[in-house]
């Protein structure tokens, strides 16, 4: 969803920090930091695997 700015002053955009934080987590895994895969399905599977690993690690701790 694109959020248009109506005012010139700084304002925190809703939900943007959630997306940026998630991208930061995914970039810690070197396979996802570059686009090595040929098929989009393989990239999607790698993202699911990494997110599963992140969630499991949080549940264990």
PDB file of N, CA and C in Angstrom:
ATOM      1  N   UNK A   1       0.849  -1.179   0.000  1.00  0.00           N
ATOM      2  CA  UNK A   1       0.000   0.000   0.000  1.00  0.00           C
ATOM      3  C   UNK A   1       0.888   1.232   0.000  1.00  0.00           C
ATOM      4  N   UNK A   2       0.633   2.140  -0.901  1.00  0.00           N
ATOM      5  CA  UNK A   2       1.406   3.370  -0.991  1.00  0.00           C
ATOM      6  C   UNK A   2       0.721   4.423  -0.138  1.00  0.00           C
ATOM      7  N   UNK A   3       1.503   5.057   0.738  1.00  0.00           N
ATOM      8  CA  UNK A   3       0.965   6.095   1.612  1.00  0.00           C
ATOM      9  C   UNK A   3       1.477   7.432   1.108  1.00  0.00           C
ATOM     10  N   UNK A   4       0.581   8.299   0.739  1.00  0.00           N
ATOM     11  CA  UNK A   4       0.948   9.629   0.238  1.00  0.00           C
ATOM     12  C   UNK A   4       1.159  10.573   1.416  1.00  0.00           C
ATOM     13  N   UNK A   5       2.181  11.390   1.304  1.00  0.00           N
ATOM     14  CA  UNK A   5       2.450  12.390   2.345  1.00  0.00           C
ATOM     15  C   UNK A   5       1.665  13.653   2.017  1.00  0.00           C
ATOM     16  N   UNK A   6       0.959  14.147   2.999  1.00  0.00           N
ATOM     17  CA  UNK A   6       0.183  15.372   2.799  1.00  0.00           C
ATOM     18  C   UNK A   6       0.828  16.561   3.491  1.00  0.00           C
ATOM     19  N   UNK A   7       1.684  16.296   4.483  1.00  0.00           N
ATOM     20  CA  UNK A   7       2.343  17.370   5.219  1.00  0.00           C
ATOM     21  C   UNK A   7       3.836  17.319   4.948  1.00  0.00           C
ATOM     22  N   UNK A   8       4.494  18.472   5.106  1.00  0.00           N
ATOM     23  CA  UNK A   8       5.933  18.548   4.842  1.00  0.00           C
ATOM     24  C   UNK A   8       6.764  18.104   6.034  1.00  0.00           C
ATOM     25  N   UNK A   9       6.208  18.113   7.242  1.00  0.00           N
ATOM     26  CA  UNK A   9       6.981  17.747   8.418  1.00  0.00           C
ATOM     27  C   UNK A   9       7.116  16.231   8.536  1.00  0.00           C
ATOM     28  N   UNK A  10       8.116  15.789   9.308  1.00  0.00           N
ATOM     29  CA  UNK A  10       8.377  14.358   9.465  1.00  0.00           C
ATOM     30  C   UNK A  10       7.244  13.691  10.232  1.00  0.00           C
ATOM     31  N   UNK A  11       6.855  12.528   9.744  1.00  0.00           N
ATOM     32  CA  UNK A  11       5.804  11.757  10.394  1.00  0.00           C
ATOM     33  C   UNK A  11       6.116  10.279  10.189  1.00  0.00           C
ATOM     34  N   UNK A  12       6.030   9.497  11.261  1.00  0.00           N
ATOM     35  CA  UNK A  12       6.312   8.069  11.173  1.00  0.00           C
ATOM     36  C   UNK A  12       5.205   7.400  10.368  1.00  0.00           C
ATOM     37  N   UNK A  13       5.603   6.616   9.369  1.00  0.00           N
ATOM     38  CA  UNK A  13       4.624   5.929   8.539  1.00  0.00           C
ATOM     39  C   UNK A  13       4.235   4.611   9.186  1.00  0.00           C
ATOM     40  N   UNK A  14       2.955   4.292   9.220  1.00  0.00           N
ATOM     41  CA  UNK A  14       2.527   3.049   9.867  1.00  0.00           C
ATOM     42  C   UNK A  14       3.001   1.823   9.087  1.00  0.00           C
ATOM     43  N   UNK A  15       3.378   0.800   9.823  1.00  0.00           N
ATOM     44  CA  UNK A  15       3.751  -0.514   9.291  1.00  0.00           C
ATOM     45  C   UNK A  15       5.076  -0.542   8.546  1.00  0.00           C
ATOM     46  N   UNK A  16       5.684   0.577   8.237  1.00  0.00           N
ATOM     47  CA  UNK A  16       6.926   0.560   7.471  1.00  0.00           C
ATOM     48  C   UNK A  16       8.053  -0.085   8.263  1.00  0.00           C
ATOM     49  N   UNK A  17       8.131   0.186   9.555  1.00  0.00           N
ATOM     50  CA  UNK A  17       9.214  -0.365  10.368  1.00  0.00           C
ATOM     51  C   UNK A  17       9.120  -1.875  10.462  1.00  0.00           C
ATOM     52  N   UNK A  18       7.903  -2.422  10.396  1.00  0.00           N
ATOM     53  CA  UNK A  18       7.734  -3.877  10.452  1.00  0.00           C
ATOM     54  C   UNK A  18       8.360  -4.517   9.216  1.00  0.00           C
ATOM     55  N   UNK A  19       8.125  -3.930   8.064  1.00  0.00           N
ATOM     56  CA  UNK A  19       8.655  -4.465   6.815  1.00  0.00           C
ATOM     57  C   UNK A  19      10.172  -4.326   6.787  1.00  0.00           C
ATOM     58  N   UNK A  20      10.692  -3.166   7.184  1.00  0.00           N
ATOM     59  CA  UNK A  20      12.135  -2.959   7.163  1.00  0.00           C
ATOM     60  C   UNK A  20      12.844  -3.888   8.142  1.00  0.00           C
ATOM     61  N   UNK A  21      12.249  -4.128   9.306  1.00  0.00           N
ATOM     62  CA  UNK A  21      12.840  -5.039  10.285  1.00  0.00           C
ATOM     63  C   UNK A  21      12.880  -6.458   9.732  1.00  0.00           C
ATOM     64  N   UNK A  22      11.804  -6.876   9.070  1.00  0.00           N
ATOM     65  CA  UNK A  22      11.765  -8.221   8.489  1.00  0.00           C
ATOM     66  C   UNK A  22      12.820  -8.377   7.399  1.00  0.00           C
ATOM     67  N   UNK A  23      12.985  -7.368   6.545  1.00  0.00           N
ATOM     68  CA  UNK A  23      14.024  -7.421   5.528  1.00  0.00           C
ATOM     69  C   UNK A  23      15.404  -7.493   6.167  1.00  0.00           C
ATOM     70  N   UNK A  24      15.600  -6.800   7.276  1.00  0.00           N
ATOM     71  CA  UNK A  24      16.867  -6.868   7.992  1.00  0.00           C
ATOM     72  C   UNK A  24      17.149  -8.269   8.496  1.00  0.00           C
ATOM     73  N   UNK A  25      16.131  -8.935   9.027  1.00  0.00           N
ATOM     74  CA  UNK A  25      16.298 -10.316   9.491  1.00  0.00           C
ATOM     75  C   UNK A  25      16.663 -11.230   8.329  1.00  0.00           C
ATOM     76  N   UNK A  26      15.983 -11.052   7.194  1.00  0.00           N
ATOM     77  CA  UNK A  26      16.239 -11.931   6.050  1.00  0.00           C
ATOM     78  C   UNK A  26      17.626 -11.704   5.458  1.00  0.00           C
ATOM     79  N   UNK A  27      18.126 -10.487   5.506  1.00  0.00           N
ATOM     80  CA  UNK A  27      19.442 -10.196   4.937  1.00  0.00           C
ATOM     81  C   UNK A  27      20.583 -10.772   5.762  1.00  0.00           C
ATOM     82  N   UNK A  28      20.313 -11.238   6.981  1.00  0.00           N
ATOM     83  CA  UNK A  28      21.358 -11.881   7.765  1.00  0.00           C
ATOM     84  C   UNK A  28      21.723 -13.238   7.178  1.00  0.00           C
ATOM     85  N   UNK A  29      20.871 -13.811   6.376  1.00  0.00           N
ATOM     86  CA  UNK A  29      21.129 -15.098   5.743  1.00  0.00           C
ATOM     87  C   UNK A  29      21.666 -14.835   4.342  1.00  0.00           C
ATOM     88  N   UNK A  30      22.917 -15.261   4.124  1.00  0.00           N
ATOM     89  CA  UNK A  30      23.635 -14.873   2.913  1.00  0.00           C
ATOM     90  C   UNK A  30      22.975 -15.362   1.633  1.00  0.00           C
ATOM     91  N   UNK A  31      22.284 -16.486   1.698  1.00  0.00           N
ATOM     92  CA  UNK A  31      21.645 -16.991   0.494  1.00  0.00           C
ATOM     93  C   UNK A  31      20.531 -16.049   0.021  1.00  0.00           C
ATOM     94  N   UNK A  32      19.910 -15.344   0.964  1.00  0.00           N
ATOM     95  CA  UNK A  32      18.835 -14.429   0.595  1.00  0.00           C
ATOM     96  C   UNK A  32      19.331 -13.019   0.315  1.00  0.00           C
ATOM     97  N   UNK A  33      20.588 -12.723   0.630  1.00  0.00           N
ATOM     98  CA  UNK A  33      21.089 -11.372   0.409  1.00  0.00           C
ATOM     99  C   UNK A  33      21.324 -11.094  -1.078  1.00  0.00           C
ATOM    100  N   UNK A  34      21.504 -12.142  -1.852  1.00  0.00           N
ATOM    101  CA  UNK A  34      21.640 -12.005  -3.313  1.00  0.00           C
ATOM    102  C   UNK A  34      20.589 -12.866  -3.990  1.00  0.00           C
ATOM    103  N   UNK A  35      20.336 -12.595  -5.240  1.00  0.00           N
ATOM    104  CA  UNK A  35      19.337 -13.367  -5.978  1.00  0.00           C
ATOM    105  C   UNK A  35      20.034 -14.487  -6.737  1.00  0.00           C
ATOM    106  N   UNK A  36      20.288 -15.603  -6.047  1.00  0.00           N
ATOM    107  CA  UNK A  36      20.973 -16.726  -6.661  1.00  0.00           C
ATOM    108  C   UNK A  36      20.034 -17.672  -7.392  1.00  0.00           C
ATOM    109  N   UNK A  37      18.793 -17.687  -7.017  1.00  0.00           N
ATOM    110  CA  UNK A  37      17.853 -18.679  -7.528  1.00  0.00           C
ATOM    111  C   UNK A  37      17.391 -18.329  -8.938  1.00  0.00           C
ATOM    112  N   UNK A  38      17.109 -19.356  -9.712  1.00  0.00           N
ATOM    113  CA  UNK A  38      16.611 -19.153 -11.071  1.00  0.00           C
ATOM    114  C   UNK A  38      15.093 -19.047 -11.105  1.00  0.00           C
ATOM    115  N   UNK A  39      14.449 -19.786 -10.218  1.00  0.00           N
ATOM    116  CA  UNK A  39      12.989 -19.802 -10.195  1.00  0.00           C
ATOM    117  C   UNK A  39      12.465 -19.030  -8.986  1.00  0.00           C
ATOM    118  N   UNK A  40      11.389 -18.263  -9.156  1.00  0.00           N
ATOM    119  CA  UNK A  40      10.825 -17.538  -8.022  1.00  0.00           C
ATOM    120  C   UNK A  40      10.316 -18.465  -6.927  1.00  0.00           C
ATOM    121  N   UNK A  41       9.907 -19.672  -7.305  1.00  0.00           N
ATOM    122  CA  UNK A  41       9.423 -20.633  -6.308  1.00  0.00           C
ATOM    123  C   UNK A  41      10.538 -21.037  -5.347  1.00  0.00           C
ATOM    124  N   UNK A  42      11.761 -21.123  -5.850  1.00  0.00           N
ATOM    125  CA  UNK A  42      12.895 -21.480  -4.996  1.00  0.00           C
ATOM    126  C   UNK A  42      13.210 -20.357  -4.014  1.00  0.00           C
ATOM    127  N   UNK A  43      13.108 -19.114  -4.483  1.00  0.00           N
ATOM    128  CA  UNK A  43      13.312 -17.977  -3.582  1.00  0.00           C
ATOM    129  C   UNK A  43      12.244 -17.950  -2.502  1.00  0.00           C
ATOM    130  N   UNK A  44      11.013 -18.226  -2.884  1.00  0.00           N
ATOM    131  CA  UNK A  44       9.916 -18.258  -1.923  1.00  0.00           C
ATOM    132  C   UNK A  44      10.130 -19.358  -0.884  1.00  0.00           C
ATOM    133  N   UNK A  45      10.592 -20.519  -1.339  1.00  0.00           N
ATOM    134  CA  UNK A  45      10.853 -21.625  -0.421  1.00  0.00           C
ATOM    135  C   UNK A  45      11.985 -21.275   0.547  1.00  0.00           C
ATOM    136  N   UNK A  46      13.007 -20.583   0.053  1.00  0.00           N
ATOM    137  CA  UNK A  46      14.116 -20.183   0.918  1.00  0.00           C
ATOM    138  C   UNK A  46      13.639 -19.189   1.981  1.00  0.00           C
ATOM    139  N   UNK A  47      12.761 -18.272   1.602  1.00  0.00           N
ATOM    140  CA  UNK A  47      12.219 -17.303   2.567  1.00  0.00           C
ATOM    141  C   UNK A  47      11.398 -18.022   3.622  1.00  0.00           C
ATOM    142  N   UNK A  48      10.579 -18.992   3.219  1.00  0.00           N
ATOM    143  CA  UNK A  48       9.804 -19.769   4.193  1.00  0.00           C
ATOM    144  C   UNK A  48      10.714 -20.529   5.149  1.00  0.00           C
ATOM    145  N   UNK A  49      11.794 -21.086   4.620  1.00  0.00           N
ATOM    146  CA  UNK A  49      12.720 -21.841   5.464  1.00  0.00           C
ATOM    147  C   UNK A  49      13.400 -20.934   6.480  1.00  0.00           C
ATOM    148  N   UNK A  50      13.826 -19.763   6.047  1.00  0.00           N
ATOM    149  CA  UNK A  50      14.498 -18.834   6.954  1.00  0.00           C
ATOM    150  C   UNK A  50      13.527 -18.304   8.003  1.00  0.00           C
ATOM    151  N   UNK A  51      12.308 -17.952   7.605  1.00  0.00           N
ATOM    152  CA  UNK A  51      11.338 -17.444   8.572  1.00  0.00           C
ATOM    153  C   UNK A  51      10.957 -18.536   9.575  1.00  0.00           C
ATOM    154  N   UNK A  52      10.889 -19.782   9.126  1.00  0.00           N
ATOM    155  CA  UNK A  52      10.623 -20.883  10.050  1.00  0.00           C
ATOM    156  C   UNK A  52      11.759 -21.019  11.053  1.00  0.00           C
ATOM    157  N   UNK A  53      12.980 -20.903  10.581  1.00  0.00           N
ATOM    158  CA  UNK A  53      14.135 -20.991  11.477  1.00  0.00           C
ATOM    159  C   UNK A  53      14.131 -19.858  12.501  1.00  0.00           C
ATOM    160  N   UNK A  54      13.803 -18.647  12.053  1.00  0.00           N
ATOM    161  CA  UNK A  54      13.750 -17.496  12.964  1.00  0.00           C
ATOM    162  C   UNK A  54      12.677 -17.706  14.028  1.00  0.00           C
ATOM    163  N   UNK A  55      11.495 -18.169  13.619  1.00  0.00           N
ATOM    164  CA  UNK A  55      10.401 -18.376  14.581  1.00  0.00           C
ATOM    165  C   UNK A  55      10.731 -19.502  15.562  1.00  0.00           C
ATOM    166  N   UNK A  56      11.322 -20.598  15.069  1.00  0.00           N
ATOM    167  CA  UNK A  56      11.687 -21.699  15.963  1.00  0.00           C
ATOM    168  C   UNK A  56      12.739 -21.279  16.975  1.00  0.00           C
ATOM    169  N   UNK A  57      13.705 -20.481  16.535  1.00  0.00           N
ATOM    170  CA  UNK A  57      14.742 -20.017  17.443  1.00  0.00           C
ATOM    171  C   UNK A  57      14.139 -19.135  18.547  1.00  0.00           C
ATOM    172  N   UNK A  58      13.138 -18.337  18.199  1.00  0.00           N
ATOM    173  CA  UNK A  58      12.489 -17.508  19.218  1.00  0.00           C
ATOM    174  C   UNK A  58      11.653 -18.343  20.181  1.00  0.00           C
ATOM    175  N   UNK A  59      11.053 -19.418  19.698  1.00  0.00           N
ATOM    176  CA  UNK A  59      10.260 -20.264  20.579  1.00  0.00           C
ATOM    177  C   UNK A  59      11.138 -21.027  21.554  1.00  0.00           C
ATOM    178  N   UNK A  60      12.317 -21.450  21.128  1.00  0.00           N
ATOM    179  CA  UNK A  60      13.216 -22.230  21.971  1.00  0.00           C
ATOM    180  C   UNK A  60      13.769 -21.367  23.091  1.00  0.00           C
ATOM    181  N   UNK A  61      14.113 -20.142  22.763  1.00  0.00           N
ATOM    182  CA  UNK A  61      14.693 -19.235  23.777  1.00  0.00           C
ATOM    183  C   UNK A  61      13.608 -18.767  24.665  1.00  0.00           C
TER     184      UNK A  61
END
